[in-house]
Coordinates of C-alpha atoms in Angstrom, one line a residue:
Chain A
M1 CA 95.3 113.2 71.0
H2 CA 96.6 110.3 73.0
K3 CA 99.7 112.2 73.9
F4 CA 97.5 115.0 75.1
R5 CA 95.5 112.7 77.4
G6 CA 98.7 111.2 78.8
K7 CA 99.8 114.7 79.8
K8 CA 96.5 115.4 81.4
M9 CA 96.7 112.3 83.5
L10 CA 100.2 113.2 84.6
L11 CA 99.0 116.6 85.6
V12 CA 96.2 115.0 87.6
G13 CA 98.7 112.7 89.2
A14 CA 101.0 115.6 90.1
L15 CA 98.1 117.5 91.6
A16 CA 97.0 114.5 93.7
L17 CA 100.6 114.1 94.9
A18 CA 100.9 117.8 95.8
G19 CA 97.6 117.5 97.7
G20 CA 98.9 114.5 99.5
L21 CA 102.0 116.3 100.6
V22 CA 100.1 119.2 102.0
S23 CA 97.8 116.8 103.9
L24 CA 100.8 114.9 105.1
Q25 CA 102.0 118.0 107.0
A26 CA 98.5 118.2 108.5
A27 CA 98.7 114.5 109.5
A28 CA 102.1 115.0 111.0
A29 CA 100.9 118.0 113.0
D30 CA 98.2 116.0 114.7
G31 CA 100.4 113.0 115.2
G32 CA 99.9 113.0 118.9
D33 CA 96.2 112.2 118.8
P34 CA 95.8 108.6 119.9
A35 CA 92.1 108.6 119.4
D36 CA 92.3 107.3 115.8
N37 CA 93.4 103.8 116.9
V38 CA 90.2 102.4 115.3
S39 CA 91.4 98.9 114.7
G40 CA 94.2 96.7 115.5
K41 CA 96.8 96.7 112.7
L42 CA 99.6 99.2 112.1
L43 CA 99.2 101.7 109.4
L44 CA 99.9 100.4 105.9
T45 CA 100.5 96.9 107.1
G46 CA 97.3 95.6 105.4
G47 CA 98.7 96.5 102.0
V48 CA 96.4 98.0 99.4
S49 CA 94.0 96.4 96.9
Q50 CA 95.7 94.8 94.0
I51 CA 94.2 94.7 90.5
E52 CA 92.2 91.5 91.2
G53 CA 90.9 92.7 94.6
S54 CA 93.2 90.9 97.0
A55 CA 95.3 92.7 99.6
G56 CA 98.7 93.4 98.1
G57 CA 100.6 95.9 96.1
G58 CA 99.0 97.1 92.9
L59 CA 99.8 94.2 90.6
T60 CA 100.4 91.3 93.0
P61 CA 98.8 89.8 96.1
W62 CA 100.7 89.8 99.3
A63 CA 100.6 87.3 102.2
L64 CA 99.1 90.0 104.4
I65 CA 95.4 89.6 105.2
G66 CA 93.6 92.7 104.0
S67 CA 91.9 95.3 106.2
Y68 CA 93.0 96.6 109.6
G69 CA 91.2 93.8 111.5
T70 CA 93.7 91.8 113.5
Q71 CA 93.4 88.7 115.6
G72 CA 89.9 88.5 117.0
Q73 CA 88.7 91.3 114.8
F74 CA 87.0 91.9 111.5
G75 CA 87.7 94.6 109.0
A76 CA 86.6 95.6 105.5
N77 CA 87.8 97.7 102.6
A78 CA 86.4 98.9 99.3
F79 CA 88.5 100.2 96.4
Y80 CA 88.3 101.8 93.0
T81 CA 91.2 101.6 90.6
R82 CA 91.7 103.2 87.2
V83 CA 94.5 102.3 84.8
N84 CA 95.1 104.6 81.8
V85 CA 97.5 103.6 79.1
Q86 CA 97.8 105.1 75.6
D87 CA 95.2 102.9 73.8
Y88 CA 93.1 101.4 76.6
H89 CA 91.8 102.0 80.0
L90 CA 90.6 99.8 82.9
D91 CA 88.1 100.5 85.6
D92 CA 88.2 98.2 88.5
A93 CA 86.2 98.2 91.7
G94 CA 85.7 95.8 94.5
A95 CA 85.7 95.0 98.2
M96 CA 87.3 92.7 100.6
F97 CA 87.0 91.6 104.2
G98 CA 89.5 90.1 106.5
I99 CA 88.7 87.9 109.5
D100 CA 90.9 87.2 112.5
N101 CA 94.1 88.1 110.6
R102 CA 93.6 84.6 109.1
V103 CA 91.2 84.6 106.1
E104 CA 90.4 87.2 103.4
F105 CA 87.5 87.2 101.0
S106 CA 87.4 89.6 98.0
V107 CA 85.3 90.5 95.0
A108 CA 86.2 92.7 92.1
Q109 CA 84.8 93.7 88.8
Q110 CA 87.1 94.9 86.0
R111 CA 86.0 96.7 82.9
F112 CA 88.5 96.9 80.2
D113 CA 87.7 99.5 77.5
T114 CA 89.3 99.0 74.1
E115 CA 88.6 102.6 73.0
D116 CA 89.6 103.0 69.3
V117 CA 91.2 99.6 69.1
G118 CA 87.7 98.1 69.4
A119 CA 86.7 100.0 66.2
A120 CA 89.9 98.9 64.4
L121 CA 89.2 95.2 65.2
G122 CA 85.6 95.6 64.1
L123 CA 84.1 95.2 67.6
G124 CA 83.0 98.8 67.8
R125 CA 84.6 101.8 69.5
G126 CA 84.8 101.5 73.2
F127 CA 84.1 97.7 73.1
S128 CA 84.5 96.4 76.7
F129 CA 85.5 93.2 78.4
R130 CA 84.0 92.7 81.8
Q131 CA 85.5 90.3 84.3
N132 CA 84.3 89.4 87.8
V133 CA 86.8 88.0 90.3
I134 CA 86.1 86.2 93.6
G135 CA 89.1 85.7 95.8
V136 CA 90.0 83.9 99.0
K137 CA 93.3 83.9 100.9
V138 CA 94.4 82.0 104.0
R139 CA 97.4 82.9 106.1
L140 CA 99.3 79.6 106.8
F141 CA 101.9 80.8 109.2
G142 CA 104.3 83.6 110.1
D143 CA 103.7 87.3 111.0
A144 CA 105.3 89.6 108.5
V145 CA 105.3 92.5 110.9
L146 CA 105.9 91.2 114.4
D147 CA 108.4 88.4 113.8
Q148 CA 111.3 90.8 113.6
D149 CA 113.8 88.4 115.2
S150 CA 113.6 85.8 112.5
W151 CA 113.9 85.8 108.7
M152 CA 110.7 83.7 108.5
P153 CA 108.1 85.4 106.3
Q154 CA 104.4 85.4 106.5
V155 CA 103.1 82.8 104.1
S156 CA 99.6 82.6 102.6
V157 CA 97.9 80.7 99.9
G158 CA 95.0 82.0 97.8
A159 CA 92.7 81.5 94.8
Q160 CA 91.1 83.9 92.4
Y161 CA 88.1 82.7 90.4
K162 CA 87.5 84.8 87.3
S163 CA 84.8 84.9 84.8
N164 CA 84.7 87.0 81.6
N165 CA 81.5 88.1 79.9
Q166 CA 82.8 87.9 76.3
G167 CA 83.0 84.2 75.7
A168 CA 82.3 84.2 72.0
I169 CA 85.0 86.8 71.2
L170 CA 87.5 85.1 73.5
H171 CA 87.0 81.8 71.6
A172 CA 87.4 83.6 68.3
I173 CA 90.9 85.0 69.3
G174 CA 92.0 81.5 70.4
A175 CA 91.3 81.4 74.2
K176 CA 90.1 78.1 75.4
S177 CA 87.7 79.3 78.1
D178 CA 85.9 82.4 79.4
H179 CA 86.6 81.5 83.1
G180 CA 89.4 80.1 85.2
T181 CA 91.0 80.0 88.6
D182 CA 94.4 81.3 89.6
Y183 CA 96.1 79.8 92.6
Y184 CA 99.0 81.5 94.4
I185 CA 101.4 81.2 97.3
S186 CA 102.7 84.5 98.7
T187 CA 105.6 85.1 101.1
T188 CA 105.8 88.6 102.6
K189 CA 108.3 90.0 105.1
L190 CA 108.6 93.4 106.6
F191 CA 112.3 94.1 107.4
L192 CA 111.6 96.8 110.0
S193 CA 115.2 97.7 110.7
Q194 CA 115.6 98.4 107.0
S195 CA 112.1 99.9 106.7
L196 CA 111.7 97.5 103.8
L197 CA 108.8 95.2 102.8
L198 CA 109.5 92.4 100.3
D199 CA 107.0 90.0 98.7
A200 CA 107.5 87.1 96.4
T201 CA 104.5 85.3 95.0
V202 CA 104.2 82.4 92.6
R203 CA 100.9 82.2 90.7
F204 CA 99.6 79.1 88.8
T205 CA 97.5 80.5 86.0
K206 CA 96.1 80.0 82.6
A207 CA 94.8 83.6 82.3
N208 CA 95.6 85.7 79.3
Q209 CA 96.1 89.4 80.3
I210 CA 94.9 88.4 83.8
G211 CA 91.8 86.9 82.2
I212 CA 90.6 90.0 80.2
L213 CA 91.5 87.9 77.1
G214 CA 90.2 84.6 78.5
F215 CA 92.0 81.5 79.7
G216 CA 94.4 79.1 77.9
G217 CA 95.1 79.5 74.2
D218 CA 96.3 78.0 71.0
K219 CA 100.0 78.1 72.1
H220 CA 99.5 76.7 75.7
N221 CA 96.5 75.5 77.5
S222 CA 97.9 74.3 80.8
Y223 CA 98.7 75.9 84.2
Q224 CA 102.0 77.7 84.3
A225 CA 103.9 79.1 87.3
E226 CA 104.6 82.8 87.1
F227 CA 106.7 84.9 89.5
E228 CA 105.5 88.1 91.0
G229 CA 107.4 90.4 93.3
S230 CA 107.1 93.6 95.2
I231 CA 109.5 95.8 97.1
A232 CA 108.3 98.7 99.2
Y233 CA 110.3 101.2 101.2
L234 CA 108.5 102.9 104.1
L235 CA 109.2 106.6 104.2
S236 CA 107.1 107.3 107.2
R237 CA 104.0 105.8 108.9
N238 CA 101.9 107.2 106.2
W239 CA 104.0 106.9 103.0
A240 CA 105.6 104.1 101.1
I241 CA 107.3 103.9 97.7
G242 CA 108.1 100.8 95.7
A243 CA 108.1 98.8 92.6
E244 CA 106.5 95.6 91.3
Y245 CA 107.0 93.0 88.7
R246 CA 104.4 90.5 87.4
Q247 CA 105.5 87.7 85.1
K248 CA 102.7 86.6 82.7
P249 CA 102.1 83.6 80.4
N250 CA 101.9 83.9 76.6
N251 CA 99.2 81.6 75.5
L252 CA 97.6 83.3 72.5
G253 CA 99.2 83.2 69.0
I254 CA 97.6 86.4 67.8
A255 CA 98.3 88.6 70.7
K256 CA 101.7 88.6 72.4
E257 CA 101.7 89.3 76.1
D258 CA 104.4 90.9 78.1
D259 CA 105.4 91.0 81.8
W260 CA 104.1 94.0 83.8
Y261 CA 106.1 96.5 85.9
D262 CA 105.1 99.4 88.0
A263 CA 106.6 102.0 90.4
F264 CA 104.3 103.3 93.0
V265 CA 103.8 105.7 95.8
A266 CA 101.2 104.9 98.5
W267 CA 99.8 107.3 101.1
A268 CA 97.6 106.4 104.0
P269 CA 96.7 109.6 105.9
T270 CA 94.5 107.4 108.3
K271 CA 93.4 103.8 108.5
H272 CA 90.2 104.7 106.7
V273 CA 91.7 105.7 103.4
S274 CA 94.7 105.1 101.2
L275 CA 95.7 106.4 97.8
T276 CA 98.1 104.7 95.5
L277 CA 99.6 106.2 92.3
A278 CA 101.8 104.2 90.0
Y279 CA 103.5 104.4 86.7
A280 CA 102.7 101.1 85.0
N281 CA 104.3 99.5 82.0
L282 CA 102.1 96.8 80.5
G283 CA 103.9 96.1 77.3
N284 CA 102.0 94.7 74.3
I285 CA 98.2 94.4 74.6
V286 CA 96.6 92.8 71.5
I287 CA 97.6 95.1 68.6
K288 CA 99.2 97.9 70.5
D289 CA 102.7 97.7 71.8
N290 CA 104.5 99.5 74.7
Q291 CA 101.4 100.4 76.7
H292 CA 102.2 102.4 79.7
G293 CA 100.6 105.0 81.9
L294 CA 99.1 106.0 85.2
Y295 CA 97.6 103.6 87.7
A296 CA 95.5 105.3 90.4
S297 CA 93.7 103.6 93.2
V298 CA 91.7 104.7 96.3
Q299 CA 90.8 102.5 99.1
V300 CA 88.5 103.1 102.0
G301 CA 87.9 100.9 104.9
F302 CA 87.5 100.3 108.7
Chain B
M1 CA 113.7 88.0 77.1
Y2 CA 113.2 85.0 79.2
K3 CA 116.7 85.3 80.6
Y4 CA 115.9 88.8 81.5
K5 CA 112.8 87.7 83.4
M6 CA 114.8 85.1 85.4
L7 CA 117.5 87.7 86.2
S8 CA 115.0 90.1 87.7
C9 CA 113.4 87.2 89.7
A10 CA 116.8 86.2 91.0
L11 CA 117.7 89.8 91.9
L12 CA 114.5 90.2 93.9
L13 CA 115.1 87.0 95.7
A14 CA 118.7 87.8 96.4
A15 CA 117.6 91.2 97.8
G16 CA 115.2 89.4 100.1
L17 CA 117.9 86.9 101.2
I18 CA 120.4 89.7 101.9
A19 CA 117.9 91.7 103.9
G20 CA 116.9 88.5 105.7
T21 CA 120.4 87.5 106.8
T22 CA 121.2 91.1 107.9
V23 CA 118.3 90.9 110.3
S24 CA 119.1 87.5 111.6
A25 CA 122.8 88.4 112.0
Q26 CA 121.8 91.3 114.1
T27 CA 119.6 89.2 116.3
T28 CA 122.2 86.5 116.8
M29 CA 125.1 88.8 117.4
Q30 CA 124.8 89.4 121.1
P31 CA 127.5 90.1 123.6
A32 CA 128.7 87.1 125.6
G33 CA 126.7 86.5 128.7
S34 CA 123.4 87.9 127.5
S35 CA 122.4 85.2 125.1
A36 CA 121.8 82.2 127.4
S37 CA 118.5 82.8 129.0
G38 CA 116.1 82.9 126.0
D39 CA 112.5 83.7 126.9
T40 CA 113.1 84.4 130.5
Y41 CA 115.7 87.1 129.8
P42 CA 114.1 90.3 131.2
T43 CA 114.3 92.3 128.0
A44 CA 115.7 92.4 124.5
P45 CA 119.5 92.1 124.6
R46 CA 121.8 95.1 124.3
D47 CA 122.8 95.7 120.6
P48 CA 126.0 97.7 120.1
A49 CA 125.0 98.4 116.5
L50 CA 122.2 100.6 117.9
K51 CA 124.4 103.0 119.7
P52 CA 123.9 105.7 117.0
V53 CA 120.1 105.2 117.3
F54 CA 120.5 105.9 121.1
E55 CA 121.9 109.3 120.2
Q56 CA 119.1 109.9 117.7
F57 CA 116.7 109.3 120.6
G58 CA 118.4 112.1 122.5
S59 CA 120.3 109.7 124.8
K60 CA 118.8 109.1 128.3
P61 CA 117.2 112.6 128.7
G62 CA 115.5 112.1 125.3
L63 CA 114.1 108.7 126.5
V64 CA 112.8 110.3 129.7
A65 CA 111.0 113.0 127.8
L66 CA 109.7 110.5 125.2
M67 CA 108.3 108.2 127.9
N68 CA 106.2 111.1 129.4
D69 CA 104.4 111.6 126.1
F70 CA 104.2 107.9 125.5
M71 CA 102.4 107.4 128.8
D72 CA 100.2 110.3 128.1
N73 CA 99.2 108.7 124.8
L74 CA 98.6 105.3 126.5
M75 CA 96.3 107.0 129.1
A76 CA 94.4 108.9 126.4
D77 CA 93.9 105.8 124.2
P78 CA 90.7 103.9 125.2
V79 CA 92.3 100.6 124.1
T80 CA 95.4 100.9 126.3
R81 CA 94.1 103.0 129.3
P82 CA 92.6 100.1 131.2
F83 CA 96.1 98.4 131.4
F84 CA 97.7 101.5 133.0
Q85 CA 95.1 103.4 134.9
N86 CA 95.6 101.5 138.2
A87 CA 99.3 101.0 137.7
D88 CA 102.3 102.8 139.2
R89 CA 102.9 104.8 136.0
E90 CA 106.0 106.6 137.2
H91 CA 107.6 103.3 137.9
I92 CA 106.6 101.9 134.5
K93 CA 108.1 104.9 132.8
A94 CA 111.4 104.5 134.6
E95 CA 111.5 100.8 133.7
L96 CA 110.8 101.6 130.1
V97 CA 113.5 104.2 130.0
D98 CA 116.0 101.7 131.3
Q99 CA 114.7 99.0 129.0
F100 CA 114.9 101.1 125.8
C101 CA 118.3 102.5 127.0
V102 CA 119.8 99.0 127.4
I103 CA 118.4 97.8 124.0
L104 CA 120.0 100.9 122.3
D105 CA 123.3 100.2 124.1
G106 CA 123.1 103.2 126.4
P107 CA 124.8 103.4 129.8
C108 CA 121.9 101.9 131.8
T109 CA 121.0 98.6 133.5
Y110 CA 117.5 97.1 133.4
T111 CA 116.6 95.8 136.8
G112 CA 112.9 95.2 136.1
K113 CA 111.2 91.8 135.8
D114 CA 111.0 89.8 132.6
M115 CA 108.3 90.6 130.1
A116 CA 106.4 87.4 130.6
S117 CA 106.0 87.8 134.4
V118 CA 105.1 91.5 134.1
H119 CA 102.2 90.8 131.7
R120 CA 101.0 87.6 133.1
G121 CA 97.2 87.6 133.7
M122 CA 96.7 90.9 132.0
N123 CA 94.9 89.4 129.0
V124 CA 96.7 91.5 126.4
D125 CA 95.7 90.7 122.9
R126 CA 97.2 91.6 119.5
A127 CA 95.0 94.6 119.0
D128 CA 96.1 96.0 122.5
F129 CA 99.7 95.4 121.6
N130 CA 99.4 97.1 118.2
A131 CA 97.6 100.0 119.8
L132 CA 100.5 100.4 122.2
V133 CA 103.0 100.4 119.3
E134 CA 101.0 103.1 117.6
D135 CA 101.0 105.2 120.8
L136 CA 104.7 104.9 120.9
Q137 CA 105.1 105.8 117.2
K138 CA 103.1 108.9 117.8
A139 CA 105.2 109.9 120.8
M140 CA 108.4 109.3 118.7
N141 CA 107.0 111.4 115.9
K142 CA 106.3 114.2 118.4
H143 CA 109.9 114.1 119.5
D144 CA 111.1 114.2 115.8
I145 CA 112.9 110.9 116.1
P146 CA 113.8 109.9 112.5
F147 CA 111.5 107.2 111.1
R148 CA 114.3 104.8 110.4
A149 CA 115.6 105.1 113.9
Q150 CA 112.1 104.5 115.3
N151 CA 111.9 101.3 113.2
K152 CA 115.2 100.0 114.5
L153 CA 113.9 100.2 118.0
L154 CA 110.5 98.8 117.1
A155 CA 112.2 95.8 115.4
K156 CA 113.7 94.9 118.8
L157 CA 110.5 95.4 120.6
A158 CA 108.1 93.6 118.2
P159 CA 109.3 90.1 119.0
M160 CA 108.4 90.7 122.7
N161 CA 104.8 90.2 121.6
R162 CA 105.3 86.5 122.2
Q163 CA 105.8 87.2 125.9
I164 CA 103.3 90.0 126.2
I165 CA 100.3 88.8 124.2
T166 CA 98.6 86.1 126.4
K167 CA 95.1 86.3 125.0
P168 CA 94.7 84.2 121.9

């Protein structure tokens, strides 16, 4: 049953990719049309929407300010992301806007569906945790794209305030709070000569499974520094491939938590839309180990 | 497990540092005589490592053809047109050919003015600059210049934003 669904998702992924490749040829064919310079940043240099709604890769925020608004401009994006692993799925939607290539505000809502695991735990089949995230990011210095004559990255700091709607259950499993704030510092650099983008982020967090399982726990209840990293290789103006890593705390005695990995392909046929497909490995989640599957995200914006 | 985590962090950081030093080494390795003048130097310095990229651009005839399409794109783009419509476009194209040719270590000499003087008073902002880069990218795509070769040239042009962008 689960295996079958996994195959179906893979098929959907493959179809989407094939569709993408066909459209890429179309995009390449009309590459001479300068009329689509709608706003001031270069294609794919705003990143995509990460799982908590900030501009970044799929799992981790980048120092880049989201949207295609550059200095003196304003831009906005909306996204929808679906993550399907064997025993759970996550629906995630949100929006962000970037001002003057300096400040980014974001909101996101995550709905984590426990499917059959909810029934096994006595919560009911399809029991869901819902979490709202409000994010802010400020670029401190550097320009990841233009400063190509120095190694100096773009550096930003940010915060993500999260609140979860299942306080009673979170307390029952050992979490200390149903809300919390992550703080992070991100350094991002595009090495244009190598067509390579690198990001390193350090996040200070108490969140269990990014907050889906609450904040703090019986094992630890203090902020811990966690490393997150992304590497992306630009294949063309419209296509990038890459991989990500997100280190996570392990605060709850009853539910071991693992670091997350993904490998992704991102496609931006125009500045108004991007699609990201990833294979994500999320490790143990509550009572189910080795959770992995497809991550798919669509972003639209101006 | 924890060791494994730290190892992957270290690897990523190391990759970043290597990539970083490669770039800065490229920018600091300039032939003697071209490194002294800093911001007032008329264009980005010649980089012998980019000779193969010069060939990927089709040498000088390739650059001449590229610049025709580049200027067409600039004139068709409402963001960039105002900067070029009253200018001597043939002259600009010729200077750009020489400039790109020198950067890519071709057999040319750039005799034009430095980037700061040419753009003084033009009120170029970052959105204008990025629009120009996109018009160049589209022209390079049209000429089937490999994406990696495009990026090697753009990496040399991008820092010129500090002389060209005068509007905060």
